[in-house]
Amino acid sequence: MNTIRSYKKILKKINKLGPEMRAMSNKELSSLTEVFKERLRKGESLDKIMAEAYAAIREAASRVLNMYPRDVQILGAIALNQGKIAEMKTGEGKTLVAAMPLYLNALTGRSTILVTMNNYLACRDGKQMGELFGFMGLTTRVGVPESAADNFTLEDKKKAYAADILYTTNGNLGFDYLSENLGATKNDRFMRPFYYVIIDEADSVLLDSAQMPLVISGTPRVLSNLYDTADFFVSTLKEEDYELDLKAKKVYLTDSGIDKAQLFYAKENLYAKENFELVRHIILALRARMLFEPQREYVVEDGQVKLLEGNSGRIIENTKLRQGQHQALEAREHVKITQESRAMASITYQDLFNLFPKLAGMSGTAADNTAEFIDTYGLDVVKIPTYKPVRRIDYENICYYNREDQIEAALSETVRVHALGRPVLVITDAIDVCEQCSERLLRDGIPHNVLNAYNVAKEAEIIKEAGQKGAVTIATSVAGRGTDIRLGEGVDDLGGLAVIGIGMAGNLRSEKQARGRAGRQGDNGTSVFYVSLEDQLVQDYGNEKLQKLAKIGHGRVKTRVLARQVKRAQKNSELSGRDGRISTTNFAESNKAQRTLIYSMRNDIIDMEKMDVEYLLGIQEHVIDRFLAQKKEMPTGAEVVRFILDHICYDIESRPTEQDLCDKENIKKYLMDVSKARLEAQQKALKNKGRISYYFKMMTLKALDECWIEQVDYTQQLRLSVSGRAYAQRNVMYEFHKESHNSFMRMIENVKVKMMRNILLGEIQESKDGTIKVINP
Ligand code: ADP
Ligand code: MG
C-alpha cells in the first residue's frame, strides 16, 4: 500500500488548499485555468501543478454539480493522472473522479479523451461533466450521436475532436481512427494527435471487447460458390477426421481428414498455396458445424441466420460474423447465402490504446487481471479504498445438480427476500431463464421488471429504480453496467438490495461485478449465486464427469469436491478468454507494423507540398527493371507493347524498332523514353502546378489504398486459414507472420506498379468550362 500512502501525502496538500479555493469568487476560480495553462507553457510539469489544479476543480465541482469530491475520489484522480487503472467500486463516483485528471491534462492543450463502453454512458457523463468544464473555461464534446438516427458528419467529428475534452466510446474511437486513415486530403482529417485517454469500465473495454479486432467493412466480395460444397464435404466427415478443442474454440482436420479432402477436391496437396481459398472454406464449414450451436449462438429466423448475444441470448440485429463465418453458417442451415464484405481496415483495441502516450483506466473490477493489464497495456492497477466500509455480505455459491432445482431454489429465495420488502436483483446467465423466472413470479403475483429489450438507455432507467422497496428486477449480467442502484427510503434498514445470481458467471470479474451491484457506498446488501452442474459454463469448461453427474444427481450438491470443480470451470473459461486475447494480439503483431508504416506513408503523401517528378521516374524505372528481370528470355516486341498498354499509355506513337529490341538495355531505354514522354504529356494536360501535384497525390494514394486494403483483407483471411493447420501448432504463428510479411512485400511491389499505371494511364479530359475530369485506368 505504498502507492496509496504516497497519494495521501498529495491529498493532504490538496485538502490544505481547500479553504483558499473556497474563498475565491466564481470568476477568480475559473480564471485559474488560464493561470495553470500559462505555467505549463512556461515549462512547469503536470505533476507540479496537479495539487492546485485538483483543488480548483474540486471546488468548482462543489459549486457547479453540488458534489464535493471526497478524499478517496482524489486518490483515484491521482492514480489516473499517473497512468494507472484505479479500481473503485460501483457507486464510488468514478465519473467525477475522471473529471479531475481530464481537466488537468486538457490544460496542456493536447487531446484529452474519456472512453466508455456505450453511447448512453458517453452522452450522460459528457453532458454532466461538460457543465463543470464549461465553468472552468474548457470545452467539452460528446463524440457519438445521441440517438442512432442522428448523423455524425465530418464537421461534427472535427468539432468533437477539437474540443478540450471529448467523451466517446471505444468502438467509435477505433472506427474514427481507422476512417481518418482512409481520408485522402488534409481536409478529411479530424483528429488531433493522441495524448491522454481514460477508459471507464476498463475491464469491459480492454478485456471483454478486445477478443476480436475492430474491422471496417468495405465492398462486397465476389460471391464464392465454395460454401455449399465445403459444407457438404464436412458433413461427410467422421469423428477421426477432425480434432475438436471446444475450450479453445478450435477445430482442424486430422491427417485422415486431409486425405479425404484431397480426394474429395482432387487436390494433391491441400496446403499448397493455390488451395488457400479452399482451405479457408473447409475451416469455415468445420467451425460452422462444430463450434456453433444453433439456438445458443444463433437462430434461423425468416430465412436468415441471426446471432445471439452471448450473455443474454438476445438477437443481435444487423450484425454478421466476419470473414465468411456467417456465410458458412448459412450454408450449414441451407438458407440463402448473403454477401460477404471485405475487410478494409482493422485494428485491435490493444493496438489502438497503445497509440496513446498516456493511458489510464477505472473499473470496479480490475485487480484480478492486473498481470494482463500490465502485459498488454503497461497499466498497473491501484486499489482505491471505498468511501465507506463495504457492508455487503457475499455468500458462497449454492450448487445444485440440475438446472431445474437450481432455478427453483433461486426463485424461492427471491420470493422469501421479497416478502421482507427488500429489493431483489436477479441476474441470470441466459435470456430464456429470464423468461422462465418472469412467468413463475407472475404466477405468484409478484410484480417485476424484466430487462430484455435491447435498449441501453431504457435499461439504465429500470436498473436505477431497482433499489426501491419491494422492487424485483430480472436481468442478464451485462444489463445496465455503469448505472448505480440507489436504495429507496428505509430499504437499508431492511437489509438493502439482494443480488441473486442464477448460473455461473463467465469469469470472476463478471461475478464480482454482479455482486457489487449491492452494497454501494456502504449500504447494506447481500449477494449469492445459485449454480448447477448443468450451467452452460460448467458444461463447456468443466470436466466431463460433471456433465454425467448432472444427469444422475438431484437437489443440492453436498460434497465440497464437486463444488470446487464447478468453480474450476469458471477458471477455465477465464483462461480461455485470456488465451483468445493473447492470440488476437499475437496475430495483430504484423498487421500493426504494416499499418504503422502505411499510415505514415499516407500522411507523408497527403502532407507533401508537391510530388517530385524524379521520384516518379524512379518508380517507373523500378517497375521497368522488374519487368525485364522477370523475363528469362528477351521479351518480344509484342510483350513490350503489351507492357506499354498495361502500364504507360493506350496509343503508342512509335512502336519499338528492331534496334530498340536487340537487348534488355535498349528495351529499357526505349520504355523509359516512352514513359517519360507520357509523364510529360500528362503534366501538360493538367496545365498548372497545383493540379499536377494534386493529381499525382491522388493517384499515388489510390494505388497505396487499393493494395493496402487488399492486404488487410488477405491477412484477416490468412489468420483463419493458418489456424486450420493446428496439427503443427507450434508453427501457426510463425507461418502466419511469414506469409503476412511475404504478402506485404508483394504488396509494396504492387503499389509501385499501380502508381505508375494510375498516373500514366489516367485519362485527363478538359471540358469547355476549364474543369478537369480524370478517368481512372
Ligand atoms: P461509479 O461510476 O463509480 O459507479 P458514478 O460516477 O455513477 O459511480 O456515481 C454514482 C453516484 O454518486 C452518482 O449519482 C453521483 O452523482 C454520486 N456522487 C459521486 N461523487 C459524489 C460526491 N463527491 N458527492 C456526492 N455524490 C457523489
Ligand atoms: Mg461509472
PDB file of N, CA and C in Angstrom, residues 395-439:
ATOM      1  N   TYR A 395     -22.361 -14.299  -0.066  1.00  0.00           N
ATOM      2  CA  TYR A 395     -22.467 -15.705   0.321  1.00  0.00           C
ATOM      3  C   TYR A 395     -21.780 -16.593  -0.703  1.00  0.00           C
ATOM      4  N   GLU A 396     -21.327 -17.740  -0.248  1.00  0.00           N
ATOM      5  CA  GLU A 396     -20.722 -18.734  -1.134  1.00  0.00           C
ATOM      6  C   GLU A 396     -21.739 -19.190  -2.181  1.00  0.00           C
ATOM      7  N   ASN A 397     -21.235 -19.691  -3.288  1.00  0.00           N
ATOM      8  CA  ASN A 397     -22.129 -20.271  -4.295  1.00  0.00           C
ATOM      9  C   ASN A 397     -22.948 -21.403  -3.691  1.00  0.00           C
ATOM     10  N   ILE A 398     -24.199 -21.488  -4.116  1.00  0.00           N
ATOM     11  CA  ILE A 398     -25.011 -22.636  -3.719  1.00  0.00           C
ATOM     12  C   ILE A 398     -25.177 -23.499  -4.954  1.00  0.00           C
ATOM     13  N   CYS A 399     -24.726 -24.753  -4.834  1.00  0.00           N
ATOM     14  CA  CYS A 399     -24.596 -25.578  -6.035  1.00  0.00           C
ATOM     15  C   CYS A 399     -25.636 -26.700  -6.093  1.00  0.00           C
ATOM     16  N   TYR A 400     -26.276 -26.832  -7.254  1.00  0.00           N
ATOM     17  CA  TYR A 400     -27.279 -27.889  -7.456  1.00  0.00           C
ATOM     18  C   TYR A 400     -26.831 -28.839  -8.563  1.00  0.00           C
ATOM     19  N   TYR A 401     -27.490 -30.000  -8.610  1.00  0.00           N
ATOM     20  CA  TYR A 401     -27.159 -30.930  -9.682  1.00  0.00           C
ATOM     21  C   TYR A 401     -27.735 -30.453 -11.007  1.00  0.00           C
ATOM     22  N   ASN A 402     -29.030 -30.138 -11.009  1.00  0.00           N
ATOM     23  CA  ASN A 402     -29.604 -29.768 -12.297  1.00  0.00           C
ATOM     24  C   ASN A 402     -30.218 -28.375 -12.303  1.00  0.00           C
ATOM     25  N   ARG A 403     -30.456 -27.937 -13.475  1.00  0.00           N
ATOM     26  CA  ARG A 403     -30.934 -26.601 -13.750  1.00  0.00           C
ATOM     27  C   ARG A 403     -32.284 -26.333 -13.074  1.00  0.00           C
ATOM     28  N   GLU A 404     -33.145 -27.331 -13.144  1.00  0.00           N
ATOM     29  CA  GLU A 404     -34.499 -27.152 -12.624  1.00  0.00           C
ATOM     30  C   GLU A 404     -34.473 -26.827 -11.132  1.00  0.00           C
ATOM     31  N   ASP A 405     -33.764 -27.659 -10.382  1.00  0.00           N
ATOM     32  CA  ASP A 405     -33.681 -27.445  -8.934  1.00  0.00           C
ATOM     33  C   ASP A 405     -33.002 -26.121  -8.607  1.00  0.00           C
ATOM     34  N   GLN A 406     -32.011 -25.799  -9.401  1.00  0.00           N
ATOM     35  CA  GLN A 406     -31.256 -24.566  -9.192  1.00  0.00           C
ATOM     36  C   GLN A 406     -32.160 -23.345  -9.327  1.00  0.00           C
ATOM     37  N   ILE A 407     -32.927 -23.319 -10.411  1.00  0.00           N
ATOM     38  CA  ILE A 407     -33.784 -22.163 -10.660  1.00  0.00           C
ATOM     39  C   ILE A 407     -34.888 -22.087  -9.605  1.00  0.00           C
ATOM     40  N   GLU A 408     -35.419 -23.249  -9.285  1.00  0.00           N
ATOM     41  CA  GLU A 408     -36.462 -23.307  -8.267  1.00  0.00           C
ATOM     42  C   GLU A 408     -35.957 -22.719  -6.942  1.00  0.00           C
ATOM     43  N   ALA A 409     -34.759 -23.124  -6.560  1.00  0.00           N
ATOM     44  CA  ALA A 409     -34.191 -22.649  -5.294  1.00  0.00           C
ATOM     45  C   ALA A 409     -33.964 -21.144  -5.332  1.00  0.00           C
ATOM     46  N   ALA A 410     -33.435 -20.659  -6.459  1.00  0.00           N
ATOM     47  CA  ALA A 410     -33.169 -19.228  -6.583  1.00  0.00           C
ATOM     48  C   ALA A 410     -34.468 -18.437  -6.498  1.00  0.00           C
ATOM     49  N   LEU A 411     -35.523 -19.000  -7.088  1.00  0.00           N
ATOM     50  CA  LEU A 411     -36.788 -18.276  -7.085  1.00  0.00           C
ATOM     51  C   LEU A 411     -37.459 -18.299  -5.712  1.00  0.00           C
ATOM     52  N   SER A 412     -37.343 -19.402  -5.005  1.00  0.00           N
ATOM     53  CA  SER A 412     -37.956 -19.371  -3.665  1.00  0.00           C
ATOM     54  C   SER A 412     -37.211 -18.384  -2.777  1.00  0.00           C
ATOM     55  N   GLU A 413     -35.895 -18.303  -2.984  1.00  0.00           N
ATOM     56  CA  GLU A 413     -35.129 -17.304  -2.228  1.00  0.00           C
ATOM     57  C   GLU A 413     -35.610 -15.897  -2.601  1.00  0.00           C
ATOM     58  N   THR A 414     -35.850 -15.680  -3.899  1.00  0.00           N
ATOM     59  CA  THR A 414     -36.352 -14.383  -4.351  1.00  0.00           C
ATOM     60  C   THR A 414     -37.674 -14.051  -3.656  1.00  0.00           C
ATOM     61  N   VAL A 415     -38.569 -15.020  -3.636  1.00  0.00           N
ATOM     62  CA  VAL A 415     -39.879 -14.795  -3.026  1.00  0.00           C
ATOM     63  C   VAL A 415     -39.727 -14.498  -1.525  1.00  0.00           C
ATOM     64  N   ARG A 416     -38.824 -15.250  -0.899  1.00  0.00           N
ATOM     65  CA  ARG A 416     -38.617 -15.065   0.544  1.00  0.00           C
ATOM     66  C   ARG A 416     -38.090 -13.660   0.845  1.00  0.00           C
ATOM     67  N   VAL A 417     -37.071 -13.226   0.092  1.00  0.00           N
ATOM     68  CA  VAL A 417     -36.469 -11.916   0.345  1.00  0.00           C
ATOM     69  C   VAL A 417     -37.454 -10.802  -0.005  1.00  0.00           C
ATOM     70  N   HIS A 418     -38.194 -11.030  -1.069  1.00  0.00           N
ATOM     71  CA  HIS A 418     -39.186 -10.047  -1.498  1.00  0.00           C
ATOM     72  C   HIS A 418     -40.220  -9.808  -0.399  1.00  0.00           C
ATOM     73  N   ALA A 419     -40.593 -10.893   0.271  1.00  0.00           N
ATOM     74  CA  ALA A 419     -41.592 -10.792   1.336  1.00  0.00           C
ATOM     75  C   ALA A 419     -41.108  -9.887   2.473  1.00  0.00           C
ATOM     76  N   LEU A 420     -39.805  -9.767   2.603  1.00  0.00           N
ATOM     77  CA  LEU A 420     -39.258  -8.883   3.646  1.00  0.00           C
ATOM     78  C   LEU A 420     -39.309  -7.416   3.233  1.00  0.00           C
ATOM     79  N   GLY A 421     -39.651  -7.183   1.965  1.00  0.00           N
ATOM     80  CA  GLY A 421     -39.696  -5.810   1.475  1.00  0.00           C
ATOM     81  C   GLY A 421     -38.401  -5.382   0.812  1.00  0.00           C
ATOM     82  N   ARG A 422     -37.394  -6.238   0.888  1.00  0.00           N
ATOM     83  CA  ARG A 422     -36.116  -5.867   0.276  1.00  0.00           C
ATOM     84  C   ARG A 422     -36.210  -5.948  -1.250  1.00  0.00           C
ATOM     85  N   PRO A 423     -35.550  -5.026  -1.952  1.00  0.00           N
ATOM     86  CA  PRO A 423     -35.486  -5.146  -3.410  1.00  0.00           C
ATOM     87  C   PRO A 423     -34.578  -6.313  -3.814  1.00  0.00           C
ATOM     88  N   VAL A 424     -34.943  -6.980  -4.900  1.00  0.00           N
ATOM     89  CA  VAL A 424     -34.145  -8.107  -5.373  1.00  0.00           C
ATOM     90  C   VAL A 424     -33.730  -7.878  -6.823  1.00  0.00           C
ATOM     91  N   LEU A 425     -32.473  -8.134  -7.091  1.00  0.00           N
ATOM     92  CA  LEU A 425     -31.998  -8.108  -8.473  1.00  0.00           C
ATOM     93  C   LEU A 425     -31.563  -9.521  -8.835  1.00  0.00           C
ATOM     94  N   VAL A 426     -32.319 -10.131  -9.754  1.00  0.00           N
ATOM     95  CA  VAL A 426     -31.973 -11.476 -10.188  1.00  0.00           C
ATOM     96  C   VAL A 426     -31.139 -11.357 -11.465  1.00  0.00           C
ATOM     97  N   ILE A 427     -29.953 -11.923 -11.431  1.00  0.00           N
ATOM     98  CA  ILE A 427     -29.082 -11.841 -12.605  1.00  0.00           C
ATOM     99  C   ILE A 427     -28.894 -13.240 -13.179  1.00  0.00           C
ATOM    100  N   THR A 428     -29.345 -13.428 -14.406  1.00  0.00           N
ATOM    101  CA  THR A 428     -29.308 -14.769 -14.991  1.00  0.00           C
ATOM    102  C   THR A 428     -28.239 -14.870 -16.066  1.00  0.00           C
ATOM    103  N   ASP A 429     -27.927 -16.091 -16.449  1.00  0.00           N
ATOM    104  CA  ASP A 429     -26.900 -16.295 -17.461  1.00  0.00           C
ATOM    105  C   ASP A 429     -27.489 -16.536 -18.849  1.00  0.00           C
ATOM    106  N   ALA A 430     -28.802 -16.467 -18.975  1.00  0.00           N
ATOM    107  CA  ALA A 430     -29.394 -16.686 -20.296  1.00  0.00           C
ATOM    108  C   ALA A 430     -30.773 -16.050 -20.361  1.00  0.00           C
ATOM    109  N   ILE A 431     -31.149 -15.671 -21.562  1.00  0.00           N
ATOM    110  CA  ILE A 431     -32.403 -14.952 -21.737  1.00  0.00           C
ATOM    111  C   ILE A 431     -33.607 -15.840 -21.420  1.00  0.00           C
ATOM    112  N   ASP A 432     -33.518 -17.138 -21.760  1.00  0.00           N
ATOM    113  CA  ASP A 432     -34.687 -17.986 -21.520  1.00  0.00           C
ATOM    114  C   ASP A 432     -34.925 -18.188 -20.024  1.00  0.00           C
ATOM    115  N   VAL A 433     -33.861 -18.100 -19.242  1.00  0.00           N
ATOM    116  CA  VAL A 433     -34.034 -18.184 -17.790  1.00  0.00           C
ATOM    117  C   VAL A 433     -34.767 -16.937 -17.286  1.00  0.00           C
ATOM    118  N   CYS A 434     -34.423 -15.802 -17.858  1.00  0.00           N
ATOM    119  CA  CYS A 434     -35.132 -14.555 -17.536  1.00  0.00           C
ATOM    120  C   CYS A 434     -36.630 -14.772 -17.702  1.00  0.00           C
ATOM    121  N   GLU A 435     -36.994 -15.333 -18.847  1.00  0.00           N
ATOM    122  CA  GLU A 435     -38.412 -15.529 -19.149  1.00  0.00           C
ATOM    123  C   GLU A 435     -39.056 -16.526 -18.203  1.00  0.00           C
ATOM    124  N   GLN A 436     -38.340 -17.590 -17.933  1.00  0.00           N
ATOM    125  CA  GLN A 436     -38.833 -18.613 -17.012  1.00  0.00           C
ATOM    126  C   GLN A 436     -39.124 -18.013 -15.637  1.00  0.00           C
ATOM    127  N   CYS A 437     -38.164 -17.211 -15.160  1.00  0.00           N
ATOM    128  CA  CYS A 437     -38.338 -16.587 -13.856  1.00  0.00           C
ATOM    129  C   CYS A 437     -39.535 -15.655 -13.863  1.00  0.00           C
ATOM    130  N   SER A 438     -39.648 -14.926 -14.946  1.00  0.00           N
ATOM    131  CA  SER A 438     -40.727 -13.965 -15.053  1.00  0.00           C
ATOM    132  C   SER A 438     -42.087 -14.655 -14.968  1.00  0.00           C
ATOM    133  N   GLU A 439     -42.238 -15.760 -15.698  1.00  0.00           N
ATOM    134  CA  GLU A 439     -43.506 -16.500 -15.684  1.00  0.00           C
ATOM    135  C   GLU A 439     -43.857 -16.965 -14.286  1.00  0.00           C
TER     136      GLU A 439
END
